[in-house]
Coordinates of C-alpha atoms in Angstrom, one line a residue:
M1 CA 66.5 37.5 35.8
S2 CA 65.6 38.7 39.4
L3 CA 64.6 42.6 38.3
R4 CA 62.1 41.5 34.8
L5 CA 60.0 39.7 37.1
L6 CA 60.0 42.3 39.1
R7 CA 59.0 44.2 36.4
I8 CA 56.5 41.5 35.1
L9 CA 54.8 42.0 38.5
W10 CA 55.0 45.7 38.8
V11 CA 53.4 45.3 35.5
V12 CA 51.1 43.3 37.3
T13 CA 49.8 45.0 39.5
R14 CA 50.3 48.5 38.1
Y15 CA 47.6 47.3 35.2
R16 CA 45.4 44.9 38.1
L17 CA 45.9 41.7 36.4
D18 CA 44.2 40.5 39.5
T19 CA 40.7 42.3 38.8
L20 CA 40.5 39.7 35.6
I21 CA 40.6 36.1 37.7
P22 CA 37.0 34.9 38.2
F23 CA 37.3 35.0 41.9
E24 CA 33.6 33.6 41.9
R25 CA 35.3 29.3 41.3
L26 CA 38.2 30.0 44.0
P27 CA 37.9 28.4 47.3
A28 CA 36.8 30.8 50.4
L29 CA 40.4 31.5 51.2
L30 CA 42.0 32.5 48.5
R31 CA 38.8 34.4 47.9
L32 CA 39.3 36.5 51.1
A33 CA 43.2 36.4 50.5
F34 CA 42.5 38.5 46.8
R35 CA 40.0 40.4 49.0
L36 CA 43.3 41.7 51.8
S37 CA 45.2 41.9 49.3
P38 CA 46.9 46.0 48.9
L39 CA 46.9 45.0 45.4
R40 CA 43.2 47.3 45.7
L41 CA 44.1 49.6 46.9
F42 CA 45.9 50.4 43.4
P43 CA 43.3 52.2 41.0
T44 CA 42.7 51.0 37.4
R45 CA 42.7 54.2 35.6
G46 CA 39.7 54.6 34.2
H47 CA 40.9 51.9 30.8
S48 CA 38.4 48.4 30.5
R49 CA 39.1 45.1 31.2
G50 CA 40.9 44.6 28.2
Q51 CA 42.4 47.1 27.5
R52 CA 44.8 46.5 30.5
L53 CA 45.4 43.0 29.7
R54 CA 46.3 44.8 26.4
L55 CA 48.6 47.4 27.7
A56 CA 50.3 45.5 30.0
L57 CA 51.5 43.5 27.1
E58 CA 53.0 45.6 25.3
S59 CA 54.7 47.2 28.3
L60 CA 56.5 43.2 29.0
G61 CA 57.9 43.0 25.2
P62 CA 58.3 40.3 22.7
V63 CA 57.4 37.4 24.3
F64 CA 54.5 38.6 25.8
I65 CA 52.9 40.3 23.0
K66 CA 53.0 37.3 21.0
F67 CA 50.7 35.5 23.8
G68 CA 48.5 38.4 23.0
Q69 CA 48.3 37.6 20.2
M70 CA 47.7 34.0 20.1
L71 CA 45.2 34.5 21.9
S72 CA 43.2 36.6 20.3
T73 CA 42.7 34.8 17.3
R74 CA 40.3 32.3 20.0
R75 CA 37.0 34.9 20.4
D76 CA 35.6 31.0 21.0
L77 CA 37.0 31.1 24.5
L78 CA 37.7 35.4 25.3
P79 CA 34.4 37.6 26.2
P80 CA 34.5 40.5 23.3
D81 CA 35.9 43.2 25.2
I82 CA 39.1 41.7 25.9
A83 CA 39.3 40.0 22.3
D84 CA 38.9 42.7 20.9
E85 CA 40.9 44.7 22.5
L86 CA 43.8 41.5 22.5
K87 CA 43.8 42.0 17.9
R88 CA 44.9 45.6 18.1
L89 CA 48.3 43.6 19.4
Q90 CA 48.6 41.8 15.3
D91 CA 49.6 45.0 14.0
Q92 CA 49.2 48.0 16.7
V93 CA 51.9 48.1 18.7
P94 CA 53.3 51.2 19.7
P95 CA 56.1 52.0 17.6
F96 CA 59.7 53.0 18.0
P97 CA 60.2 56.9 16.4
G98 CA 60.7 57.1 11.9
D99 CA 64.0 58.5 12.5
Q100 CA 64.9 55.2 14.7
A101 CA 64.4 53.0 12.2
R102 CA 65.7 55.5 9.3
A103 CA 69.1 55.1 11.0
L104 CA 68.9 50.9 11.5
I105 CA 68.2 50.7 8.0
E106 CA 70.7 52.7 6.8
D107 CA 73.7 50.9 9.3
E108 CA 72.2 47.6 8.2
L109 CA 73.0 48.7 4.2
E110 CA 75.9 50.8 5.1
R111 CA 74.2 53.2 1.6
T112 CA 71.3 56.2 3.1
I113 CA 68.1 55.8 2.6
D114 CA 68.2 58.2 -0.5
E115 CA 70.5 56.1 -2.1
C116 CA 68.1 52.6 -1.6
F117 CA 64.7 54.3 -2.3
A118 CA 63.5 56.6 -4.7
E119 CA 61.3 57.3 -1.4
F120 CA 60.7 56.1 2.4
D121 CA 57.8 57.3 4.4
T122 CA 59.3 57.8 8.1
A123 CA 56.0 57.3 10.0
P124 CA 55.4 54.1 10.3
M125 CA 52.8 51.6 8.1
A126 CA 52.2 48.7 10.8
S127 CA 53.7 48.1 14.4
A128 CA 54.4 44.2 16.0
S129 CA 55.8 43.1 18.8
I130 CA 59.0 42.3 16.8
A131 CA 59.7 45.3 14.0
Q132 CA 58.0 48.1 12.3
V133 CA 57.3 48.0 8.7
H134 CA 57.7 51.6 6.8
A135 CA 56.3 51.9 2.7
A136 CA 59.2 53.7 0.1
R137 CA 59.2 53.2 -4.1
L138 CA 61.9 51.7 -5.6
H139 CA 63.9 53.9 -8.3
T140 CA 62.7 51.6 -10.2
G141 CA 59.3 52.7 -9.6
E142 CA 58.4 49.2 -8.1
A143 CA 56.6 49.8 -4.4
V144 CA 57.6 47.4 -2.0
V145 CA 57.6 47.8 2.4
V146 CA 60.6 48.1 4.2
K147 CA 60.7 45.9 7.6
V148 CA 63.1 46.8 10.2
I149 CA 63.9 45.0 13.2
R150 CA 63.0 46.3 16.5
P151 CA 65.9 48.4 18.6
R152 CA 67.4 46.5 21.5
I153 CA 64.8 43.8 21.6
E154 CA 67.2 40.6 21.7
H155 CA 68.2 41.3 25.4
V156 CA 64.5 41.4 26.2
M157 CA 63.4 38.1 24.9
R158 CA 66.5 36.0 26.3
Q159 CA 65.3 37.3 30.0
D160 CA 61.8 36.0 29.1
I161 CA 62.9 32.6 27.8
S162 CA 65.2 32.5 31.2
L163 CA 61.9 32.9 33.4
M164 CA 60.3 30.7 31.7
Y165 CA 63.0 28.0 31.3
A166 CA 62.8 29.0 35.6
F167 CA 59.1 28.2 35.5
A168 CA 60.1 25.2 33.4
H169 CA 62.5 23.0 35.6
L170 CA 59.5 24.5 38.5
L171 CA 57.0 22.1 36.7
K172 CA 58.9 19.5 36.0
R173 CA 59.0 18.4 39.2
V174 CA 55.4 18.2 39.6
P175 CA 54.9 14.5 38.5
E176 CA 51.4 15.4 36.9
A177 CA 53.2 18.8 34.7
R178 CA 56.1 16.5 33.5
R179 CA 55.0 14.5 31.2
L180 CA 53.9 18.3 29.5
R181 CA 57.9 18.1 28.6
P182 CA 57.8 21.9 29.3
V183 CA 61.9 22.7 29.5
E184 CA 61.2 21.2 25.6
V185 CA 58.7 22.9 25.0
V186 CA 59.9 26.8 26.4
A187 CA 63.3 25.1 24.0
D188 CA 61.4 24.7 21.0
Y189 CA 59.3 27.9 21.3
E190 CA 62.6 29.6 22.1
A191 CA 64.5 28.5 18.6
T192 CA 61.5 29.9 16.4
L193 CA 61.7 32.5 18.3
F194 CA 64.5 34.0 18.0
D195 CA 64.7 33.0 14.3
E196 CA 62.5 35.8 13.8
L197 CA 65.1 38.4 14.7
D198 CA 66.8 37.0 11.7
L199 CA 65.4 38.7 8.5
R200 CA 67.2 36.7 6.4
K201 CA 65.7 33.8 7.8
E202 CA 62.3 35.1 6.6
A203 CA 62.9 36.1 3.3
A204 CA 64.4 32.9 2.5
N205 CA 61.2 31.3 3.8
T206 CA 58.7 33.9 2.1
S207 CA 60.6 32.4 -0.7
Q208 CA 60.0 29.1 -0.4
L209 CA 56.4 28.9 0.1
K210 CA 55.9 31.2 -2.6
R211 CA 57.4 28.6 -5.2
N212 CA 55.3 25.9 -3.3
F213 CA 52.2 28.5 -4.2
K214 CA 53.9 29.5 -7.1
H215 CA 50.4 30.0 -9.9
S216 CA 47.4 28.6 -7.2
P217 CA 44.9 30.7 -7.4
L218 CA 45.0 29.5 -2.9
L219 CA 47.5 31.4 -1.5
Y220 CA 50.0 34.8 -3.1
V221 CA 53.0 35.1 -1.4
P222 CA 54.7 38.8 -1.8
A223 CA 57.6 38.9 -3.6
I224 CA 61.6 39.7 -1.6
H225 CA 63.8 42.1 -3.1
W226 CA 66.7 40.1 -1.9
P227 CA 69.7 43.2 -2.9
L228 CA 68.4 44.9 0.2
T229 CA 67.9 42.5 2.3
R230 CA 69.7 41.8 5.4
Q231 CA 70.2 40.4 8.4
R232 CA 67.8 43.1 10.8
V233 CA 66.1 44.8 7.2
M234 CA 63.8 43.2 4.8
V235 CA 62.2 45.2 1.1
Q236 CA 59.3 42.9 0.1
E237 CA 56.6 43.6 -2.4
R238 CA 53.6 45.6 -1.1
I239 CA 50.6 43.8 -1.7
C240 CA 47.3 45.5 -1.8
G241 CA 43.9 43.1 -0.6
I242 CA 42.0 43.4 2.5
P243 CA 42.8 42.7 6.3
V244 CA 41.2 39.1 6.9
A245 CA 38.8 39.9 10.4
D246 CA 37.6 43.6 8.5
M247 CA 34.2 41.6 7.8
E248 CA 32.8 44.8 6.5
Q249 CA 35.1 45.3 4.0
L250 CA 35.1 41.8 3.1
A251 CA 31.2 41.8 2.7
E252 CA 31.1 45.0 1.5
Q253 CA 32.7 43.7 -1.9
G254 CA 30.6 40.4 -2.0
T255 CA 33.6 38.1 -0.5
D256 CA 32.3 34.3 -0.4
L257 CA 33.3 33.6 3.0
R258 CA 32.0 29.9 2.8
K259 CA 34.4 29.9 -0.2
L260 CA 37.4 32.4 2.0
A261 CA 37.2 29.5 4.8
E262 CA 37.2 25.9 3.1
R263 CA 39.6 27.1 1.7
G264 CA 42.0 28.3 4.9
V265 CA 41.3 24.7 6.3
E266 CA 43.4 23.7 2.2
I267 CA 45.8 25.7 2.8
F268 CA 47.2 24.5 5.5
F269 CA 46.7 20.9 5.1
T270 CA 48.1 21.5 1.3
Q271 CA 51.2 22.9 3.9
V272 CA 51.4 20.1 6.1
F273 CA 51.3 16.9 4.0
R274 CA 51.6 17.8 0.2
D275 CA 54.6 20.5 0.7
N276 CA 55.9 19.7 4.8
F277 CA 56.6 23.0 4.9
F278 CA 54.1 25.6 7.1
H279 CA 53.3 28.6 8.2
A280 CA 53.6 28.8 11.8
D281 CA 52.8 32.6 12.7
M282 CA 48.8 33.0 10.3
H283 CA 47.4 34.9 12.8
P284 CA 45.4 37.2 11.3
G285 CA 47.7 40.6 11.1
N286 CA 49.9 38.1 9.3
I287 CA 46.7 37.1 6.7
F288 CA 44.8 39.1 3.8
V289 CA 42.5 38.8 1.0
S290 CA 42.7 39.4 -2.0
R291 CA 41.0 42.7 -3.9
E292 CA 40.1 40.8 -7.4
N293 CA 37.6 38.0 -8.3
P294 CA 35.8 37.7 -4.3
D295 CA 33.9 35.0 -6.4
D296 CA 36.7 33.2 -6.1
P297 CA 39.1 34.9 -3.0
Q298 CA 42.5 34.4 -2.7
Y299 CA 45.1 34.4 0.5
I300 CA 47.6 36.9 0.8
A301 CA 50.4 35.6 3.7
I302 CA 52.9 38.0 5.0
D303 CA 55.3 37.8 8.0
C304 CA 56.9 34.0 7.4
G305 CA 59.1 34.6 10.4
I306 CA 58.1 31.2 12.0
V307 CA 57.7 28.0 9.9
G308 CA 57.7 24.9 10.4
S309 CA 58.0 21.1 9.4
L310 CA 57.0 17.5 10.6
T311 CA 59.1 14.1 10.3
R312 CA 57.7 12.0 7.1
E313 CA 57.2 9.3 10.0
D314 CA 54.9 12.6 12.6
Q315 CA 52.9 13.2 9.8
D316 CA 52.7 9.9 8.0
Y317 CA 50.7 9.3 12.4
L318 CA 49.1 12.3 12.1
A319 CA 47.7 12.0 9.4
R320 CA 46.5 8.0 10.5
N321 CA 45.4 9.4 13.4
L322 CA 42.8 12.7 11.4
L323 CA 41.6 10.3 9.8
A324 CA 41.1 7.6 11.8
F325 CA 39.5 10.7 13.8
F326 CA 37.1 11.1 10.6
H327 CA 35.4 7.9 11.0
Q328 CA 34.9 8.5 14.1
D329 CA 37.7 4.8 15.0
Y330 CA 39.0 5.5 18.7
Y331 CA 40.9 2.0 18.4
E332 CA 42.5 2.8 15.5
V333 CA 43.4 6.2 16.8
A334 CA 44.6 4.2 20.1
L335 CA 46.7 1.9 17.9
L336 CA 48.7 4.5 16.8
H337 CA 49.7 7.0 19.9
I338 CA 50.8 3.0 21.6
E339 CA 52.8 2.5 17.9
S340 CA 54.4 5.5 18.3
G341 CA 55.4 5.9 21.9
W342 CA 53.5 9.2 22.3
V343 CA 51.5 6.5 25.6
G344 CA 52.8 4.4 28.0
E345 CA 54.0 0.6 27.0
G346 CA 51.1 -0.9 29.6
T347 CA 48.2 1.1 28.3
R348 CA 45.2 -0.8 26.8
A349 CA 43.9 -0.5 23.1
N350 CA 40.0 -0.6 24.0
E351 CA 40.6 1.7 27.5
F352 CA 42.2 4.1 25.7
A353 CA 39.8 4.3 22.3
A354 CA 36.5 4.7 25.0
A355 CA 38.3 7.8 26.5
I356 CA 38.5 9.5 23.2
R357 CA 36.0 8.4 21.9
A358 CA 33.4 9.7 25.2
V359 CA 35.8 13.0 24.3
C360 CA 35.7 13.7 20.6
E361 CA 32.0 11.8 19.9
P362 CA 29.8 15.3 20.8
I363 CA 32.2 17.4 18.2
L364 CA 32.0 15.1 15.1
E365 CA 30.1 16.3 12.3
R366 CA 28.8 19.8 14.2
P367 CA 29.8 23.5 13.0
L368 CA 31.9 25.3 14.4
K369 CA 29.9 27.1 15.9
E370 CA 27.8 24.1 18.1
I371 CA 31.3 23.0 19.2
S372 CA 33.2 24.1 22.5
F373 CA 36.6 23.5 22.3
G374 CA 37.6 24.7 25.4
Q375 CA 35.6 21.9 26.7
V376 CA 36.9 19.8 24.4
L377 CA 40.6 20.3 25.5
L378 CA 39.3 20.3 28.3
G379 CA 38.6 16.7 28.2
L380 CA 41.1 16.3 26.5
F381 CA 43.7 16.7 28.9
Q382 CA 42.1 14.5 31.4
T383 CA 42.5 11.5 29.1
A384 CA 46.6 12.2 28.8
R385 CA 46.8 12.9 32.1
R386 CA 45.3 9.4 33.2
F387 CA 46.7 7.4 30.1
H388 CA 51.0 8.9 31.1
M389 CA 50.5 10.9 27.8
E390 CA 53.1 13.4 26.8
V391 CA 53.3 17.0 24.3
Q392 CA 55.1 16.3 21.0
P393 CA 57.6 19.3 21.2
Q394 CA 57.5 19.2 17.7
L395 CA 53.8 19.3 16.8
V396 CA 53.9 21.9 19.3
L397 CA 53.7 25.1 16.3
L398 CA 51.6 22.5 15.0
Q399 CA 48.7 22.7 17.3
K400 CA 49.0 26.3 17.6
T401 CA 48.7 27.0 13.6
L402 CA 46.1 24.7 13.6
L403 CA 43.7 26.7 16.8
N404 CA 44.4 29.7 14.4
I405 CA 43.3 28.5 11.4
E406 CA 40.6 27.0 13.0
G407 CA 39.7 30.3 15.1
L408 CA 40.0 32.1 11.7
G409 CA 37.7 29.6 10.4
R410 CA 34.9 30.3 13.1
Q411 CA 35.3 34.0 12.6
L412 CA 35.2 34.3 8.6
Y413 CA 32.0 31.5 8.3
P414 CA 30.7 29.8 11.9
D415 CA 28.9 27.2 9.6
L416 CA 32.1 25.8 8.2
D417 CA 32.0 22.2 9.4
L418 CA 35.8 21.6 9.6
W419 CA 35.5 17.5 9.4
T420 CA 33.6 17.2 6.5
T421 CA 36.5 19.9 4.4
A422 CA 39.4 18.2 6.1
R423 CA 38.5 14.5 5.4
P424 CA 38.5 14.2 1.1
Y425 CA 42.0 15.7 1.3
L426 CA 43.7 14.0 2.9
E427 CA 42.5 10.7 1.8
R428 CA 43.8 11.9 -1.0
W429 CA 47.6 12.4 0.0
M430 CA 47.2 9.2 1.9
K431 CA 46.2 7.1 -1.6
D432 CA 48.7 9.3 -3.6
R433 CA 51.4 8.6 -0.6
A434 CA 50.8 5.1 -0.4
G435 CA 50.0 3.8 -3.7
P436 CA 50.8 3.7 -6.6
R437 CA 51.9 6.9 -7.4
G438 CA 53.2 8.2 -4.5
F439 CA 55.5 4.7 -4.5
W440 CA 57.0 6.4 -8.5
A441 CA 57.2 9.5 -7.6
S442 CA 59.6 8.3 -4.0
L443 CA 61.0 6.5 -7.2
Q444 CA 62.0 9.0 -9.5
K445 CA 62.7 10.8 -6.1
Q446 CA 65.5 8.0 -5.8
A447 CA 66.3 7.6 -9.0
P448 CA 70.1 10.1 -9.6
E449 CA 71.1 8.7 -6.0
L450 CA 69.8 4.6 -7.2
S451 CA 72.1 6.3 -11.1
Q452 CA 74.8 6.7 -8.5
Q453 CA 74.5 3.6 -6.6
L454 CA 74.1 1.1 -9.3
P455 CA 77.3 0.7 -10.5
E456 CA 78.5 -0.4 -7.1
L457 CA 76.7 -2.7 -6.8
P458 CA 78.8 -5.4 -6.9
A459 CA 81.9 -4.5 -5.3
L460 CA 79.3 -3.3 -2.9
A461 CA 77.8 -7.0 -3.0
Y462 CA 81.2 -8.7 -2.4
Q463 CA 82.3 -7.0 0.3
A464 CA 78.8 -7.7 2.1
L465 CA 79.2 -11.5 1.1
S466 CA 83.6 -11.0 2.3
R467 CA 82.0 -9.6 5.4
A468 CA 79.5 -12.0 6.1
D469 CA 81.8 -15.5 5.7
S470 CA 84.8 -13.9 8.0
D471 CA 81.4 -13.2 10.1
L472 CA 81.0 -16.6 9.8
R473 CA 84.6 -17.9 10.3
Q474 CA 85.2 -15.7 13.2
R475 CA 81.5 -16.8 14.7
R476 CA 83.1 -20.7 14.7
Q477 CA 86.4 -19.9 15.8
Q478 CA 84.7 -18.5 18.8
A479 CA 82.5 -21.9 19.7
E480 CA 86.0 -23.5 18.9
A481 CA 87.2 -21.6 21.0
M482 CA 84.6 -21.9 24.3
T483 CA 84.3 -26.1 23.7
R484 CA 88.2 -25.8 24.1
L485 CA 87.7 -23.6 27.1
D486 CA 85.1 -26.4 28.4
Q487 CA 86.7 -29.2 28.0
Q488 CA 89.5 -27.1 30.0
L489 CA 87.2 -26.4 33.1
A490 CA 86.0 -30.1 33.0
R491 CA 89.5 -31.4 33.0
A492 CA 90.7 -29.2 35.2
G493 CA 87.4 -30.1 37.1
R494 CA 88.1 -33.9 37.7
S495 CA 91.7 -33.5 38.9
G496 CA 90.0 -31.4 41.6
R497 CA 87.9 -34.1 42.4
R498 CA 90.5 -36.6 42.4
L499 CA 93.3 -34.6 44.1
R500 CA 90.1 -33.6 46.8
L501 CA 89.8 -37.5 47.1
G502 CA 93.5 -38.1 47.7
L503 CA 94.0 -35.2 50.2
L504 CA 90.7 -37.3 52.1
I505 CA 92.1 -41.2 51.7
L506 CA 95.3 -39.8 53.5
A507 CA 93.8 -37.6 56.3
L508 CA 91.4 -40.3 57.2
A509 CA 95.0 -43.3 56.9
L510 CA 96.5 -40.9 59.6
A511 CA 93.5 -40.4 61.4
W512 CA 92.4 -44.3 61.4
Q513 CA 92.7 -45.2 64.9
P514 CA 91.7 -42.2 67.0
L515 CA 88.6 -42.9 64.7
A516 CA 87.7 -46.2 65.3
A517 CA 88.0 -45.9 68.8
W518 CA 85.8 -42.8 68.7
A519 CA 83.2 -44.6 66.3
Q520 CA 83.0 -47.3 68.5
E521 CA 81.4 -44.6 71.3
Q522 CA 78.7 -43.4 68.4
P523 CA 75.2 -44.7 67.9
W524 CA 74.6 -46.1 64.1
P525 CA 72.6 -42.4 62.7
V526 CA 76.0 -40.1 64.0
L527 CA 78.4 -42.6 62.1
A528 CA 75.6 -42.7 59.2
A529 CA 75.9 -38.5 59.0
A530 CA 79.6 -38.7 59.3
A531 CA 79.7 -41.2 56.0
L532 CA 77.1 -38.7 53.8
G533 CA 79.6 -36.0 54.9
L534 CA 83.0 -37.4 53.7
V535 CA 81.1 -39.1 50.2
L536 CA 79.7 -35.7 49.7
L537 CA 83.1 -33.6 50.5
A538 CA 84.6 -36.5 47.9
W539 CA 82.2 -35.8 45.8
R540 CA 82.8 -32.2 45.2

């Protein structure tokens, strides 16, 4: 791990990433330290700052490339030159040799390329952080793409994850950072990241997503060719669409960008709330737009390696929180957070509601182009710190996906009103969930299990009554035993008092003459105190 850390420091130095730090915002001593740093002796090699950042992330491997991909969707938070360069990380990562990919495919399929495909293009179509894609054609004539995992990638990923764990454990020692639950967040990220190394899981996710949107005008998912899919190789239907980030082509074919942006929001909420199965890696490199019906545009989704789902409780809390935000009912938001245990038990709902209102009120009912999400997030983090709110690791993927969707909407149609678009869908979902239709659907879903349990109900009822009767008898026996024990203790106490009184009388009798002589010489307060002591001793 120390070698990997040295490697990271070397890449940071080589590409002079220190120049990306806004020195004017640093304290005077730090500004002086950076000016005197030996890093300034290294040249920038004529690359722009965006190129240097992109090249550094590419050099450091898949974990850092994933981070760059996420950043590339947030053009509102980045200068244009950096955003343009990071955009290339979505599908323009340097490929590994095509001959090596061919050998990997043959080794995984245990067959030659010619036996599997009528045509196979050794030059990759696209290359990403974890895998690259080659065009091919099956012997049946169907055009497909072949995705193959990069060689020796798992070792580097494990080193990076180890560094992230080490950093997370350091953060846990900082009281302000402990509520962020850094170790749990890294563990969640590790699980999702390593799932991408098994293309069978991605193929299964893709098939599930395709079923969820079967015949849907919103989203098309290309089919998987299962006979040629293995752990490190996946064969999928080839699609022909326009990359969602290619605004020129979208405008050239007359795409309805407003409807496209609104459908992106609808797809997100449909996946999260209707299906509870959402594509969690929706950066522009994985999203295309169909060339058919530009007036009624349809998305095409690929690369389902990372998906997410929520528990029923998290779904309900999330929906109720969002609806409360849409209705500007901040007191309800505060109550939901307290009820779910996301903030401290002693939190006062009215104070928490006032703090949330101060952050969120300025952004509601405004188009995306007028919202500074950087400032909003900063305000929410400050509010969370004040009320000791903990990060929920199970929602990290969802938050990442929502950021991707928001960045996509900002790029496609900046005038999109995110809240107005999402509110009707959520209201309809909650009505269906809690109304008669939702009750009937739940009853239908549980009907097979209930039908199996119904014949057993008399026996189960008899067993329950028998257990209740047995418990009642046991409680009565315990009560009787406690009563007997109390009586025994009371008798023992009375017997002890009689024994002490007898011993005291016997002792007084034996010592009567010396005591009588002593008593004649003492004043009455001493005699009264001695008598009181004898009474208390006898009473005890």
